[in-house]
């Protein structure tokens, strides 16, 4: 099974699900977002937002492929590019963090660890850019908005609550923490096999 994660660009934007390509929940303020949806301009606004962030900040997303089929994606950006974030009761996002807006693993590819792989790819990108952390607004309770990540999911991939709230807690993940996951697992395997194996463990490319 071939698996790869690549930056989101205008060229592969079409690989996102239709509903996500036209959703501007995070990209616009609540009033502008509602107007865009009612006018049927959501997809155009989304493309314009991604184009602007690409020009001013760089790639703001990652797309995962399994055997060259789109399997999931993640969107993230500095809070200045995410107007909707200002309307949450636990805002603002910390000055040293980038906001994780949305992360999706598509049906048929869930349960394979892709959610964590996507978060790790974001962390690698942010460290390269000099950012320290990823923050997100989670949702909890009976009704979870479709564009807000469940707090339970964020906790499962390593986030910690930094500002509690009964509906929309804010959570944080230190970028360097994610890069230690793989090393920790490999180290545990090395210790497990150490008593029986004298040769170093070679990993395939």
PDB file of C-alpha atoms in Angstrom:
ATOM      1  CA  UNK A   1       0.000   0.000   0.000  1.00  0.00           C
ATOM      2  CA  UNK A   2       1.588   3.262  -1.158  1.00  0.00           C
ATOM      3  CA  UNK A   3       0.972   6.207   1.137  1.00  0.00           C
ATOM      4  CA  UNK A   4       2.121   9.803   0.655  1.00  0.00           C
ATOM      5  CA  UNK A   5       1.272  13.256   1.993  1.00  0.00           C
ATOM      6  CA  UNK A   6       1.750  16.326  -0.214  1.00  0.00           C
ATOM      7  CA  UNK A   7       1.145  20.083   0.194  1.00  0.00           C
ATOM      8  CA  UNK A   8      -2.277  21.408  -0.754  1.00  0.00           C
ATOM      9  CA  UNK A   9      -2.181  23.675  -3.828  1.00  0.00           C
ATOM     10  CA  UNK A  10      -4.714  24.955  -6.320  1.00  0.00           C
ATOM     11  CA  UNK A  11      -3.711  22.029  -8.556  1.00  0.00           C
ATOM     12  CA  UNK A  12      -4.900  19.345  -6.132  1.00  0.00           C
ATOM     13  CA  UNK A  13      -7.716  21.305  -4.483  1.00  0.00           C
ATOM     14  CA  UNK A  14     -10.166  19.257  -6.585  1.00  0.00           C
ATOM     15  CA  UNK A  15      -9.124  16.160  -4.603  1.00  0.00           C
ATOM     16  CA  UNK A  16     -10.966  17.499  -1.543  1.00  0.00           C
ATOM     17  CA  UNK A  17     -14.598  16.383  -1.127  1.00  0.00           C
ATOM     18  CA  UNK A  18     -17.151  18.649  -2.827  1.00  0.00           C
ATOM     19  CA  UNK A  19     -18.682  19.780   0.454  1.00  0.00           C
ATOM     20  CA  UNK A  20     -15.272  20.811   1.801  1.00  0.00           C
ATOM     21  CA  UNK A  21     -14.267  22.669  -1.375  1.00  0.00           C
ATOM     22  CA  UNK A  22     -17.279  24.939  -1.024  1.00  0.00           C
ATOM     23  CA  UNK A  23     -17.208  25.324   2.766  1.00  0.00           C
ATOM     24  CA  UNK A  24     -15.890  28.682   4.031  1.00  0.00           C
ATOM     25  CA  UNK A  25     -16.810  28.248   7.695  1.00  0.00           C
ATOM     26  CA  UNK A  26     -13.289  29.122   8.870  1.00  0.00           C
ATOM     27  CA  UNK A  27     -12.101  31.245   5.962  1.00  0.00           C
ATOM     28  CA  UNK A  28     -14.694  34.037   6.306  1.00  0.00           C
ATOM     29  CA  UNK A  29     -16.396  35.788   9.201  1.00  0.00           C
ATOM     30  CA  UNK A  30     -19.878  34.443  10.048  1.00  0.00           C
ATOM     31  CA  UNK A  31     -21.812  37.087   8.076  1.00  0.00           C
ATOM     32  CA  UNK A  32     -19.624  36.944   4.960  1.00  0.00           C
ATOM     33  CA  UNK A  33     -19.579  33.156   5.109  1.00  0.00           C
ATOM     34  CA  UNK A  34     -23.365  32.933   5.223  1.00  0.00           C
ATOM     35  CA  UNK A  35     -23.696  35.399   2.340  1.00  0.00           C
ATOM     36  CA  UNK A  36     -21.203  33.424   0.236  1.00  0.00           C
ATOM     37  CA  UNK A  37     -23.043  30.152   0.830  1.00  0.00           C
ATOM     38  CA  UNK A  38     -26.445  31.657   0.048  1.00  0.00           C
ATOM     39  CA  UNK A  39     -25.085  33.169  -3.176  1.00  0.00           C
ATOM     40  CA  UNK A  40     -23.488  29.867  -4.213  1.00  0.00           C
ATOM     41  CA  UNK A  41     -20.014  31.405  -4.156  1.00  0.00           C
ATOM     42  CA  UNK A  42     -18.489  29.179  -1.471  1.00  0.00           C
ATOM     43  CA  UNK A  43     -16.155  27.312  -3.801  1.00  0.00           C
ATOM     44  CA  UNK A  44     -14.965  30.523  -5.461  1.00  0.00           C
ATOM     45  CA  UNK A  45     -14.299  32.128  -2.070  1.00  0.00           C
ATOM     46  CA  UNK A  46     -12.450  29.024  -0.887  1.00  0.00           C
ATOM     47  CA  UNK A  47     -10.184  29.043  -3.933  1.00  0.00           C
ATOM     48  CA  UNK A  48      -9.517  32.757  -3.478  1.00  0.00           C
ATOM     49  CA  UNK A  49      -8.649  32.253   0.196  1.00  0.00           C
ATOM     50  CA  UNK A  50      -6.231  29.410  -0.520  1.00  0.00           C
ATOM     51  CA  UNK A  51      -4.619  31.408  -3.334  1.00  0.00           C
ATOM     52  CA  UNK A  52      -4.096  34.417  -1.050  1.00  0.00           C
ATOM     53  CA  UNK A  53      -2.609  32.331   1.778  1.00  0.00           C
ATOM     54  CA  UNK A  54      -0.326  30.525  -0.678  1.00  0.00           C
ATOM     55  CA  UNK A  55       1.023  33.847  -1.918  1.00  0.00           C
ATOM     56  CA  UNK A  56       1.438  35.474   1.489  1.00  0.00           C
ATOM     57  CA  UNK A  57       2.315  32.572   3.809  1.00  0.00           C
ATOM     58  CA  UNK A  58       2.742  29.383   1.794  1.00  0.00           C
ATOM     59  CA  UNK A  59       0.896  26.087   1.643  1.00  0.00           C
ATOM     60  CA  UNK A  60      -1.913  25.936   4.200  1.00  0.00           C
ATOM     61  CA  UNK A  61      -2.810  22.282   3.925  1.00  0.00           C
ATOM     62  CA  UNK A  62      -1.767  18.717   3.291  1.00  0.00           C
ATOM     63  CA  UNK A  63      -3.474  15.998   1.269  1.00  0.00           C
ATOM     64  CA  UNK A  64      -2.939  12.292   1.997  1.00  0.00           C
ATOM     65  CA  UNK A  65      -3.061   9.718  -0.791  1.00  0.00           C
ATOM     66  CA  UNK A  66      -3.244   5.945  -0.498  1.00  0.00           C
ATOM     67  CA  UNK A  67      -2.380   4.151  -3.732  1.00  0.00           C
ATOM     68  CA  UNK A  68      -2.822   7.525  -5.469  1.00  0.00           C
ATOM     69  CA  UNK A  69      -6.387   7.891  -4.204  1.00  0.00           C
ATOM     70  CA  UNK A  70      -7.272  10.925  -2.021  1.00  0.00           C
ATOM     71  CA  UNK A  71      -7.622   9.578   1.513  1.00  0.00           C
ATOM     72  CA  UNK A  72      -7.677  12.639   3.759  1.00  0.00           C
ATOM     73  CA  UNK A  73      -6.636  16.236   4.171  1.00  0.00           C
ATOM     74  CA  UNK A  74      -5.872  18.905   6.736  1.00  0.00           C
ATOM     75  CA  UNK A  75      -6.099  22.714   6.605  1.00  0.00           C
ATOM     76  CA  UNK A  76      -4.191  25.121   8.865  1.00  0.00           C
ATOM     77  CA  UNK A  77      -3.093  28.751   8.888  1.00  0.00           C
ATOM     78  CA  UNK A  78      -1.976  31.563  11.199  1.00  0.00           C
ATOM     79  CA  UNK A  79      -4.984  32.916  13.133  1.00  0.00           C
ATOM     80  CA  UNK A  80      -4.890  36.211  11.206  1.00  0.00           C
ATOM     81  CA  UNK A  81      -6.129  34.254   8.165  1.00  0.00           C
ATOM     82  CA  UNK A  82      -8.949  32.519  10.074  1.00  0.00           C
ATOM     83  CA  UNK A  83     -11.635  35.132  10.868  1.00  0.00           C
ATOM     84  CA  UNK A  84     -14.154  32.662  12.304  1.00  0.00           C
ATOM     85  CA  UNK A  85     -11.723  31.727  15.064  1.00  0.00           C
ATOM     86  CA  UNK A  86     -12.264  35.144  16.667  1.00  0.00           C
ATOM     87  CA  UNK A  87     -15.905  34.304  17.388  1.00  0.00           C
ATOM     88  CA  UNK A  88     -15.148  31.316  19.629  1.00  0.00           C
ATOM     89  CA  UNK A  89     -15.486  31.806  23.402  1.00  0.00           C
ATOM     90  CA  UNK A  90     -12.002  30.386  24.021  1.00  0.00           C
ATOM     91  CA  UNK A  91     -10.220  32.570  21.464  1.00  0.00           C
ATOM     92  CA  UNK A  92      -7.686  33.839  20.663  1.00  0.00           C
ATOM     93  CA  UNK A  93      -5.186  31.301  19.404  1.00  0.00           C
ATOM     94  CA  UNK A  94      -1.805  31.773  21.123  1.00  0.00           C
ATOM     95  CA  UNK A  95       0.638  34.116  19.317  1.00  0.00           C
ATOM     96  CA  UNK A  96       3.218  31.322  18.855  1.00  0.00           C
ATOM     97  CA  UNK A  97       0.738  28.860  17.325  1.00  0.00           C
ATOM     98  CA  UNK A  98      -0.913  28.144  13.995  1.00  0.00           C
ATOM     99  CA  UNK A  99      -4.585  27.171  13.930  1.00  0.00           C
ATOM    100  CA  UNK A 100      -5.630  23.706  12.810  1.00  0.00           C
ATOM    101  CA  UNK A 101      -8.904  24.408  11.034  1.00  0.00           C
ATOM    102  CA  UNK A 102     -10.123  21.050   9.825  1.00  0.00           C
ATOM    103  CA  UNK A 103      -8.789  17.510   9.402  1.00  0.00           C
ATOM    104  CA  UNK A 104     -10.630  14.722   7.603  1.00  0.00           C
ATOM    105  CA  UNK A 105      -9.882  11.095   6.834  1.00  0.00           C
ATOM    106  CA  UNK A 106     -12.246   9.946   4.116  1.00  0.00           C
ATOM    107  CA  UNK A 107     -14.521   6.896   4.415  1.00  0.00           C
ATOM    108  CA  UNK A 108     -12.723   3.718   3.461  1.00  0.00           C
ATOM    109  CA  UNK A 109      -9.401   4.958   4.843  1.00  0.00           C
ATOM    110  CA  UNK A 110     -10.286   5.460   8.489  1.00  0.00           C
ATOM    111  CA  UNK A 111      -8.672   3.366  11.214  1.00  0.00           C
ATOM    112  CA  UNK A 112      -5.285   3.305   9.450  1.00  0.00           C
ATOM    113  CA  UNK A 113      -3.569   6.017  11.500  1.00  0.00           C
ATOM    114  CA  UNK A 114      -3.881   8.657   8.768  1.00  0.00           C
ATOM    115  CA  UNK A 115      -5.248  11.236  11.211  1.00  0.00           C
ATOM    116  CA  UNK A 116      -2.026  11.155  13.191  1.00  0.00           C
ATOM    117  CA  UNK A 117       0.077  11.092  10.011  1.00  0.00           C
ATOM    118  CA  UNK A 118      -1.623  14.302   8.849  1.00  0.00           C
ATOM    119  CA  UNK A 119      -0.978  16.016  12.188  1.00  0.00           C
ATOM    120  CA  UNK A 120       2.659  14.940  12.054  1.00  0.00           C
ATOM    121  CA  UNK A 121       3.024  16.372   8.542  1.00  0.00           C
ATOM    122  CA  UNK A 122       1.666  19.704   9.785  1.00  0.00           C
ATOM    123  CA  UNK A 123       4.122  19.688  12.698  1.00  0.00           C
ATOM    124  CA  UNK A 124       7.086  19.099  10.379  1.00  0.00           C
ATOM    125  CA  UNK A 125       6.002  21.980   8.175  1.00  0.00           C
ATOM    126  CA  UNK A 126       5.509  24.348  11.118  1.00  0.00           C
ATOM    127  CA  UNK A 127       8.894  23.557  12.650  1.00  0.00           C
ATOM    128  CA  UNK A 128      10.490  24.351   9.310  1.00  0.00           C
ATOM    129  CA  UNK A 129       8.679  27.708   9.352  1.00  0.00           C
ATOM    130  CA  UNK A 130       9.634  28.473  12.947  1.00  0.00           C
ATOM    131  CA  UNK A 131       6.227  27.961  14.596  1.00  0.00           C
ATOM    132  CA  UNK A 132       6.130  26.226  17.969  1.00  0.00           C
ATOM    133  CA  UNK A 133       2.664  24.748  18.213  1.00  0.00           C
ATOM    134  CA  UNK A 134      -0.665  23.819  16.673  1.00  0.00           C
ATOM    135  CA  UNK A 135      -3.883  24.925  18.351  1.00  0.00           C
ATOM    136  CA  UNK A 136      -7.488  24.098  17.545  1.00  0.00           C
ATOM    137  CA  UNK A 137     -10.975  24.746  18.818  1.00  0.00           C
ATOM    138  CA  UNK A 138     -12.597  21.452  19.701  1.00  0.00           C
ATOM    139  CA  UNK A 139     -16.281  20.724  20.078  1.00  0.00           C
ATOM    140  CA  UNK A 140     -17.968  18.600  22.691  1.00  0.00           C
ATOM    141  CA  UNK A 141     -21.547  17.894  23.726  1.00  0.00           C
ATOM    142  CA  UNK A 142     -24.535  16.406  21.988  1.00  0.00           C
ATOM    143  CA  UNK A 143     -24.386  18.445  18.792  1.00  0.00           C
ATOM    144  CA  UNK A 144     -20.961  18.929  17.188  1.00  0.00           C
ATOM    145  CA  UNK A 145     -20.780  21.348  14.212  1.00  0.00           C
ATOM    146  CA  UNK A 146     -19.535  19.553  11.108  1.00  0.00           C
ATOM    147  CA  UNK A 147     -16.712  22.056  10.560  1.00  0.00           C
ATOM    148  CA  UNK A 148     -15.359  21.904  14.119  1.00  0.00           C
ATOM    149  CA  UNK A 149     -13.189  18.957  15.141  1.00  0.00           C
ATOM    150  CA  UNK A 150     -14.446  16.862  18.050  1.00  0.00           C
ATOM    151  CA  UNK A 151     -12.352  17.565  21.142  1.00  0.00           C
ATOM    152  CA  UNK A 152     -12.197  13.802  21.680  1.00  0.00           C
ATOM    153  CA  UNK A 153     -10.443  13.342  18.339  1.00  0.00           C
ATOM    154  CA  UNK A 154      -7.912  16.091  19.088  1.00  0.00           C
ATOM    155  CA  UNK A 155      -7.101  14.536  22.462  1.00  0.00           C
ATOM    156  CA  UNK A 156      -6.669  11.142  20.777  1.00  0.00           C
ATOM    157  CA  UNK A 157      -3.953  12.485  18.461  1.00  0.00           C
ATOM    158  CA  UNK A 158      -2.000  14.177  21.240  1.00  0.00           C
ATOM    159  CA  UNK A 159      -3.538  17.600  21.853  1.00  0.00           C
ATOM    160  CA  UNK A 160      -3.895  18.935  25.411  1.00  0.00           C
ATOM    161  CA  UNK A 161      -6.598  21.302  26.661  1.00  0.00           C
ATOM    162  CA  UNK A 162      -5.215  24.785  27.360  1.00  0.00           C
ATOM    163  CA  UNK A 163      -8.503  26.612  27.863  1.00  0.00           C
ATOM    164  CA  UNK A 164     -11.451  24.495  29.030  1.00  0.00           C
ATOM    165  CA  UNK A 165     -15.034  25.214  27.979  1.00  0.00           C
ATOM    166  CA  UNK A 166     -18.222  23.175  28.175  1.00  0.00           C
ATOM    167  CA  UNK A 167     -18.749  23.422  24.385  1.00  0.00           C
ATOM    168  CA  UNK A 168     -15.632  24.706  22.626  1.00  0.00           C
ATOM    169  CA  UNK A 169     -12.377  24.091  24.503  1.00  0.00           C
ATOM    170  CA  UNK A 170      -9.124  25.267  22.956  1.00  0.00           C
ATOM    171  CA  UNK A 171      -6.456  22.597  22.626  1.00  0.00           C
ATOM    172  CA  UNK A 172      -2.742  22.700  21.861  1.00  0.00           C
ATOM    173  CA  UNK A 173      -0.063  20.387  20.528  1.00  0.00           C
ATOM    174  CA  UNK A 174       3.623  21.295  20.717  1.00  0.00           C
ATOM    175  CA  UNK A 175       5.016  20.757  17.229  1.00  0.00           C
ATOM    176  CA  UNK A 176       8.166  18.963  18.356  1.00  0.00           C
ATOM    177  CA  UNK A 177       6.122  16.479  20.381  1.00  0.00           C
ATOM    178  CA  UNK A 178       4.717  14.912  17.222  1.00  0.00           C
ATOM    179  CA  UNK A 179       8.174  14.335  15.787  1.00  0.00           C
ATOM    180  CA  UNK A 180       9.087  12.215  18.805  1.00  0.00           C
ATOM    181  CA  UNK A 181       6.200   9.775  18.267  1.00  0.00           C
ATOM    182  CA  UNK A 182       7.970   7.823  15.543  1.00  0.00           C
ATOM    183  CA  UNK A 183      11.275   7.908  17.379  1.00  0.00           C
ATOM    184  CA  UNK A 184       9.648   6.665  20.577  1.00  0.00           C
ATOM    185  CA  UNK A 185       8.039   3.733  18.811  1.00  0.00           C
ATOM    186  CA  UNK A 186      11.257   2.802  17.042  1.00  0.00           C
ATOM    187  CA  UNK A 187      13.164   3.087  20.322  1.00  0.00           C
ATOM    188  CA  UNK A 188      10.726   0.767  22.064  1.00  0.00           C
ATOM    189  CA  UNK A 189      11.119  -1.792  19.274  1.00  0.00           C
ATOM    190  CA  UNK A 190      14.898  -1.511  19.507  1.00  0.00           C
ATOM    191  CA  UNK A 191      14.800  -2.198  23.260  1.00  0.00           C
ATOM    192  CA  UNK A 192      12.409  -5.093  22.755  1.00  0.00           C
ATOM    193  CA  UNK A 193      14.684  -6.740  20.212  1.00  0.00           C
ATOM    194  CA  UNK A 194      17.940  -5.682  21.835  1.00  0.00           C
ATOM    195  CA  UNK A 195      18.387  -8.846  23.883  1.00  0.00           C
ATOM    196  CA  UNK A 196      18.111 -11.070  20.857  1.00  0.00           C
ATOM    197  CA  UNK A 197      19.647  -9.035  18.095  1.00  0.00           C
ATOM    198  CA  UNK A 198      23.219  -7.820  17.972  1.00  0.00           C
ATOM    199  CA  UNK A 199      23.062  -6.327  14.475  1.00  0.00           C
ATOM    200  CA  UNK A 200      21.475  -2.898  13.978  1.00  0.00           C
ATOM    201  CA  UNK A 201      17.938  -2.936  12.658  1.00  0.00           C
ATOM    202  CA  UNK A 202      17.916  -1.855   9.020  1.00  0.00           C
ATOM    203  CA  UNK A 203      14.858  -0.061   7.764  1.00  0.00           C
ATOM    204  CA  UNK A 204      13.801  -0.234   4.077  1.00  0.00           C
ATOM    205  CA  UNK A 205      13.717   3.016   2.170  1.00  0.00           C
TER     206      UNK A 205
END
